[in-house]
Amino acid sequence: MVTFLAGGTGTPKLLSGAGDVFAPERTTVVANTGDDIELGGHLVCPDLDTVLFLDGGELDRETWWGIADDTAKTHDELHRLAAAADLPTGPQYLPADAQTSGRDIARHRRFSGVAEFMHIGDRDRAVHVTRTSLLDAGHSLTEVTRRLADAFGLERALLPMSDDPVATMIHTPQGEMHFQEWWVGRNGAPAVEDVEFRGGDRATATDAVLQALEDSVVVGPSNPVTSLGPMLAVDGIREALNETDVVAVSPFVENEVFSGPAADLMAGTGREPSTAGVAEAYPFADAFVLDSDDGTAIDRPIVRTDTTLDAEGASERVARAVADALAEVA
Ligand code: GDP
């Protein structure tokens, strides 16, 4: 049995071809939920949904989010209405008192649906409506995710990192904002002064996550700050990682990041934006998989291979390197 810790791009890419190395029915994926927001009353869970759509064979693999060939009639109409009514566009937080009332899971990350600032497809939205309605009926996010996984025919087990709210907030000179406002609403432009996992001090790992972390763990090539950071803020997860065999795949080749804002976020939180910085951020990792061109020295076993995940057969090759690294530390 093996457990992958996932954000929304690097680890799903690794999972996409890992099935012949790590049998899906013996694999659990724990997804970050710090990126989640409530938008127009619906809970959107981008990292959970990327895995849901990937394993359901529905993912838009151009963007690595959303459902391929989805329509966006409701999204377009939200923008048409806002323009016709002269309403504002862009990320709009609900008022301060609304951030801490209502359903607990959406604390500190409630946005208006007026001219919604995230692109939500029509079928994608149906997932959010179903999820939110089941949460309102009293089910935990873990239970709701299991239902959705059944609906999409998943063979891997998919778990949210916690049933408690953790909101990833980016502190910038323009003020503090949720990760999605910073990344989707403002293209990651405001300088990063700090990253806070609001609610993390009160969030606990679920029994399902703690059980999954008794197996060998693979930290995919995810963003160490905003994909792994929220998980490490949840009570019980770091301790569990210290106890089990962990292999991490670097999302860098030395100091070159493959994609996304990981370098800015690491620099903004006082870490070296590089594989060396990743190794420092993951003291619980027992071995690493690095790119063949990555000469970083780490005081733990290293398996090297080409870690670019886009080419045909690449993710299976990287998954084999992960299995080799696990075999070294087991
Ligand atoms: P997010 O939720 O979209 O931030 O997704 P993740 O945290 O799962 O993944 C983002 C990370 O994936 C970035 O830091 C990238 O450097 C990394 N990444 C993207 N493509 C590749 C790839 O082909 N190979 C490797 N090794 N890392 C990649």
Coordinates of C-alpha atoms and ligand atoms in Angstrom, one line a residue:
M1 CA 0.0 0.0 0.0
V2 CA 1.3 3.5 -0.8
T3 CA -0.1 7.0 -0.1
F4 CA 0.6 10.0 -2.4
L5 CA 0.4 13.6 -1.0
A6 CA -1.0 15.8 -3.8
G7 CA -1.5 19.3 -4.9
G8 CA -3.1 20.1 -8.2
T9 CA -0.5 19.7 -10.9
G10 CA 2.8 17.9 -10.2
T11 CA 1.6 15.0 -8.3
P12 CA -1.5 14.4 -10.5
K13 CA 0.9 14.4 -13.5
L14 CA 3.0 11.7 -11.7
L15 CA -0.2 9.7 -10.8
S16 CA -1.4 9.8 -14.4
G17 CA 1.1 7.1 -15.5
A18 CA 1.9 5.5 -12.1
G19 CA -0.8 2.8 -12.3
D20 CA 1.5 0.0 -13.6
V21 CA 4.0 0.7 -10.8
F22 CA 1.6 1.4 -7.9
A23 CA -1.7 -0.5 -8.3
P24 CA -4.6 1.9 -8.1
E25 CA -6.6 -0.3 -5.7
R26 CA -3.6 -0.3 -3.4
T27 CA -3.0 3.5 -3.6
T28 CA -4.4 6.4 -1.6
V29 CA -4.2 10.0 -2.5
V30 CA -4.4 12.7 0.2
A31 CA -5.1 16.0 -1.4
N32 CA -4.4 19.6 -0.2
T33 CA -7.5 21.6 0.7
G34 CA -5.8 24.9 1.7
D35 CA -6.6 26.1 -1.9
D36 CA -10.3 25.5 -1.5
I37 CA -12.8 28.4 -1.5
E38 CA -16.5 28.9 -1.3
L39 CA -17.6 30.7 -4.5
G40 CA -21.2 31.8 -4.8
G41 CA -22.1 29.5 -1.9
H42 CA -20.4 26.4 -3.4
L43 CA -17.3 24.7 -2.0
V44 CA -14.7 24.4 -4.7
C45 CA -11.8 22.0 -4.0
P46 CA -9.3 22.4 -6.8
D47 CA -6.8 19.8 -5.8
L48 CA -9.3 17.1 -4.8
D49 CA -11.1 17.7 -8.1
T50 CA -8.0 17.4 -10.3
V51 CA -7.5 13.9 -8.9
L52 CA -11.2 13.1 -9.2
F53 CA -11.3 14.2 -12.8
L54 CA -7.9 12.6 -13.7
D55 CA -8.8 9.2 -12.3
G56 CA -12.4 9.5 -13.7
G57 CA -10.9 10.0 -17.2
E58 CA -12.5 13.5 -17.4
L59 CA -9.6 15.9 -16.7
D60 CA -8.8 18.7 -19.0
R61 CA -5.1 17.9 -19.5
E62 CA -4.2 21.2 -21.1
T63 CA -4.9 23.1 -17.9
W64 CA -4.7 20.3 -15.3
W65 CA -8.0 21.6 -13.8
G66 CA -11.6 21.3 -14.9
I67 CA -13.4 18.7 -17.1
A68 CA -12.3 18.4 -20.7
D69 CA -14.7 19.9 -23.2
D70 CA -17.0 21.2 -20.5
T71 CA -19.3 24.0 -21.4
A72 CA -19.4 27.2 -19.3
K73 CA -22.9 28.5 -19.9
T74 CA -23.5 29.5 -16.3
H75 CA -20.1 31.1 -15.9
D76 CA -20.7 33.1 -19.1
E77 CA -24.1 34.2 -17.9
L78 CA -22.7 35.3 -14.5
H79 CA -20.4 37.6 -16.3
R80 CA -23.1 38.8 -18.7
L81 CA -25.4 39.6 -15.7
A82 CA -22.6 41.4 -13.8
A83 CA -21.7 43.6 -16.8
A84 CA -25.4 44.4 -17.6
A85 CA -26.0 45.3 -13.9
D86 CA -22.8 47.3 -13.7
L87 CA -21.5 45.0 -10.8
P88 CA -17.8 44.6 -9.9
T89 CA -15.7 41.9 -11.3
G90 CA -12.6 40.2 -9.8
P91 CA -12.3 38.4 -6.4
Q92 CA -14.9 39.8 -3.9
Y93 CA -14.8 38.6 -0.4
L94 CA -18.1 38.3 1.4
P95 CA -18.2 40.7 4.5
A96 CA -16.0 39.9 7.5
D97 CA -18.8 38.5 9.6
A98 CA -19.8 36.1 6.9
Q99 CA -16.3 34.6 6.9
T100 CA -16.8 33.0 10.3
S101 CA -20.5 32.2 10.1
G102 CA -22.3 29.5 8.2
R103 CA -20.7 26.2 7.2
D104 CA -17.5 25.8 9.1
I105 CA -15.5 24.2 6.2
A106 CA -15.6 27.5 4.3
R107 CA -14.3 29.8 7.0
H108 CA -12.0 32.7 5.9
R109 CA -12.4 31.9 2.2
R110 CA -15.9 32.9 1.2
F111 CA -16.2 34.8 -2.1
S112 CA -19.1 36.3 -3.9
G113 CA -20.3 34.5 -7.1
V114 CA -20.9 37.8 -8.8
A115 CA -18.8 37.6 -12.0
E116 CA -17.1 34.7 -10.4
F117 CA -13.3 35.1 -10.7
M118 CA -12.6 31.4 -11.2
H119 CA -13.6 29.7 -14.4
I120 CA -16.1 27.0 -13.4
G121 CA -17.5 24.8 -16.1
D122 CA -21.1 23.5 -16.1
R123 CA -20.3 19.9 -15.3
D124 CA -17.6 21.0 -12.8
R125 CA -20.2 23.2 -11.1
A126 CA -22.5 20.2 -10.7
V127 CA -19.7 18.6 -8.6
H128 CA -19.5 21.7 -6.3
V129 CA -23.3 21.8 -5.9
T130 CA -23.5 18.1 -5.0
R131 CA -20.5 18.4 -2.6
T132 CA -21.9 21.5 -0.8
S133 CA -25.4 20.1 -0.5
L134 CA -24.0 16.9 1.0
L135 CA -21.9 18.9 3.4
D136 CA -25.0 21.0 4.4
A137 CA -26.8 17.7 5.0
G138 CA -24.2 16.9 7.6
H139 CA -21.7 14.7 5.9
S140 CA -17.9 15.3 6.3
L141 CA -15.7 16.3 3.4
T142 CA -14.1 12.9 3.6
E143 CA -17.5 11.2 3.2
V144 CA -18.6 13.5 0.4
T145 CA -15.3 12.9 -1.4
R146 CA -15.9 9.2 -1.2
R147 CA -19.3 9.6 -2.8
L148 CA -17.9 11.7 -5.6
A149 CA -15.1 9.3 -6.1
D150 CA -17.6 6.5 -6.6
A151 CA -19.5 8.7 -9.1
F152 CA -16.4 9.2 -11.1
G153 CA -15.4 5.5 -10.9
L154 CA -12.1 6.0 -9.0
E155 CA -10.0 2.9 -8.1
R156 CA -7.6 4.9 -5.9
A157 CA -8.9 6.0 -2.6
L158 CA -9.1 9.9 -2.4
L159 CA -9.0 11.7 0.9
P160 CA -9.0 15.4 1.8
M161 CA -6.2 16.2 4.1
S162 CA -8.7 17.2 6.9
D163 CA -12.4 17.7 7.5
D164 CA -11.5 21.0 9.2
P165 CA -11.0 24.3 7.4
V166 CA -7.5 25.5 6.6
A167 CA -7.3 28.6 4.4
T168 CA -4.0 29.4 2.7
M169 CA -3.5 33.2 3.0
I170 CA -0.8 35.1 1.2
H171 CA 0.5 38.2 3.0
T172 CA 1.6 40.9 0.5
P173 CA 2.3 44.6 0.5
Q174 CA -1.3 45.0 -0.9
G175 CA -2.7 43.2 2.1
E176 CA -3.5 39.6 2.9
M177 CA -5.5 37.6 0.5
H178 CA -6.5 34.0 0.0
F179 CA -4.2 31.9 -2.3
Q180 CA -6.8 31.9 -5.0
E181 CA -7.2 35.6 -5.1
W182 CA -3.4 35.9 -5.2
W183 CA -2.9 33.3 -7.9
V184 CA -6.0 33.2 -10.1
G185 CA -7.3 36.8 -9.4
R186 CA -4.0 38.6 -9.5
N187 CA -1.7 36.2 -11.4
G188 CA 0.6 35.8 -8.5
A189 CA 1.9 39.3 -9.0
P190 CA 1.7 40.8 -5.4
A191 CA 5.0 40.2 -3.6
V192 CA 4.9 37.4 -1.1
E193 CA 5.8 38.5 2.4
D194 CA 4.5 35.5 4.3
V195 CA 2.1 32.5 3.9
E196 CA -0.3 31.6 6.7
F197 CA -2.5 28.5 7.0
R198 CA -5.4 30.0 8.8
G199 CA -7.3 27.4 10.9
G200 CA -4.3 25.0 10.7
D201 CA -3.8 25.3 14.5
R202 CA -7.3 23.9 15.1
A203 CA -7.4 21.4 12.2
T204 CA -6.8 17.7 12.9
A205 CA -6.0 14.8 10.6
T206 CA -8.9 12.4 10.0
D207 CA -8.6 8.8 11.0
A208 CA -8.6 7.9 7.3
V209 CA -5.6 10.1 6.7
L210 CA -3.7 8.9 9.7
Q211 CA -4.3 5.3 8.6
A212 CA -3.1 6.1 5.1
L213 CA 0.0 7.7 6.5
E214 CA 1.0 4.4 8.1
D215 CA 1.8 3.2 4.6
S216 CA 4.8 4.3 2.6
V217 CA 4.3 7.9 1.5
V218 CA 5.2 9.6 -1.8
V219 CA 5.4 13.4 -1.8
G220 CA 4.9 14.1 -5.4
P221 CA 6.6 17.1 -7.2
S222 CA 4.2 19.5 -5.6
N223 CA 4.5 23.0 -4.3
P224 CA 6.2 22.7 -0.9
V225 CA 4.6 25.9 0.4
T226 CA 1.0 25.9 -0.7
S227 CA 0.4 22.2 -1.4
L228 CA 2.4 20.5 1.3
G229 CA 2.4 23.5 3.8
P230 CA -1.3 23.2 4.6
M231 CA -1.0 19.5 5.2
L232 CA 2.0 20.0 7.5
A233 CA 0.0 22.6 9.5
V234 CA -2.7 20.0 10.3
D235 CA -2.2 18.3 13.7
G236 CA -0.9 14.8 13.3
I237 CA 0.3 14.8 9.7
R238 CA 3.9 15.9 10.3
E239 CA 4.2 13.5 13.2
A240 CA 2.9 10.6 11.0
L241 CA 5.4 11.5 8.2
N242 CA 8.2 11.3 10.7
E243 CA 7.2 7.7 11.5
T244 CA 6.9 6.3 8.1
D245 CA 9.0 5.8 4.9
V246 CA 8.8 8.9 2.8
V247 CA 10.1 9.6 -0.7
A248 CA 9.8 13.0 -2.2
V249 CA 10.1 14.1 -5.9
S250 CA 11.5 17.5 -6.4
P251 CA 9.4 20.1 -8.4
F252 CA 12.8 21.8 -9.2
V253 CA 15.9 21.0 -11.3
E254 CA 18.4 22.6 -8.9
N255 CA 17.0 26.2 -8.8
E256 CA 14.8 25.9 -11.9
V257 CA 11.1 25.3 -11.1
F258 CA 9.1 23.3 -13.7
S259 CA 6.0 25.6 -13.4
G260 CA 3.8 27.7 -11.2
P261 CA 4.6 30.0 -8.2
A262 CA 6.6 27.6 -6.0
A263 CA 9.9 29.6 -6.3
D264 CA 8.3 32.9 -5.3
L265 CA 6.4 31.3 -2.5
M266 CA 9.6 29.6 -1.2
A267 CA 11.6 32.8 -1.4
G268 CA 8.8 34.8 0.3
T269 CA 8.8 32.4 3.2
G270 CA 12.5 32.4 3.7
R271 CA 13.4 29.2 1.9
E272 CA 15.9 28.7 -0.9
P273 CA 13.8 28.3 -4.1
S274 CA 15.5 25.1 -5.2
T275 CA 15.8 21.4 -4.7
A276 CA 18.1 22.1 -1.7
G277 CA 15.3 24.2 -0.2
V278 CA 12.8 21.4 -0.8
A279 CA 15.0 19.0 1.0
E280 CA 15.3 21.4 4.0
A281 CA 11.5 21.8 4.0
Y282 CA 11.0 18.0 4.1
P283 CA 13.1 16.8 7.1
F284 CA 10.8 13.8 7.2
A285 CA 11.7 12.6 3.7
D286 CA 13.9 9.5 3.8
A287 CA 14.9 9.7 0.1
F288 CA 14.5 11.9 -3.0
V289 CA 13.9 11.5 -6.7
L290 CA 15.8 14.2 -8.6
D291 CA 16.2 15.1 -12.2
S292 CA 19.3 13.6 -14.0
D293 CA 20.5 17.2 -14.5
D294 CA 20.1 18.1 -10.8
G295 CA 23.4 17.8 -9.0
T296 CA 22.1 18.9 -5.6
A297 CA 23.8 17.0 -2.7
I298 CA 21.3 15.8 0.0
D299 CA 22.3 13.9 3.1
R300 CA 19.8 11.2 2.2
P301 CA 19.5 8.6 -0.7
I302 CA 18.8 10.0 -4.1
V303 CA 17.5 8.3 -7.3
R304 CA 18.0 10.3 -10.4
T305 CA 16.0 10.1 -13.7
D306 CA 14.5 12.6 -16.2
T307 CA 11.7 14.1 -14.0
T308 CA 10.0 16.0 -16.8
L309 CA 6.5 14.5 -16.6
D310 CA 4.9 15.7 -19.9
A311 CA 6.3 13.2 -22.4
E312 CA 4.7 9.8 -23.2
G313 CA 5.8 7.3 -20.6
A314 CA 7.5 9.9 -18.4
S315 CA 5.3 9.5 -15.4
E316 CA 5.7 5.7 -15.4
R317 CA 9.4 6.1 -15.5
V318 CA 9.4 8.6 -12.6
A319 CA 7.1 6.3 -10.7
R320 CA 9.6 3.5 -11.1
A321 CA 12.3 5.8 -9.7
V322 CA 10.0 6.4 -6.7
A323 CA 9.6 2.7 -6.2
D324 CA 13.4 2.2 -6.4
A325 CA 13.8 5.0 -3.8
L326 CA 11.2 3.4 -1.5
A327 CA 13.0 0.1 -1.9
E328 CA 16.2 1.8 -0.7
V329 CA 14.7 3.1 2.5
A330 CA 12.2 0.3 3.4
Ligands
GDP1 P1 -0.7 23.2 -7.7 O1 -1.8 22.9 -6.7 O2 -1.1 23.5 -9.1 O3 0.3 24.2 -7.1 O4 0.0 21.9 -7.9 P2 1.2 21.0 -7.2 O5 1.6 21.6 -6.0 O6 0.7 19.6 -7.2 O7 2.3 21.1 -8.3 C1 3.0 22.3 -8.6 C2 4.4 21.9 -8.9 O8 4.5 20.9 -9.9 C3 5.2 23.0 -9.3 O9 6.1 23.4 -8.3 C4 6.0 22.4 -10.5 O10 7.4 22.8 -10.5 C5 5.8 21.0 -10.4 N1 5.8 20.3 -11.8 C6 5.0 20.7 -12.8 N2 5.3 19.9 -13.9 C7 6.3 19.1 -13.5 C8 7.1 18.1 -14.1 O11 6.9 17.8 -15.3 N3 8.1 17.5 -13.4 C9 8.3 17.8 -12.1 N4 9.3 17.2 -11.4 N5 7.6 18.7 -11.4 C10 6.6 19.4 -12.1

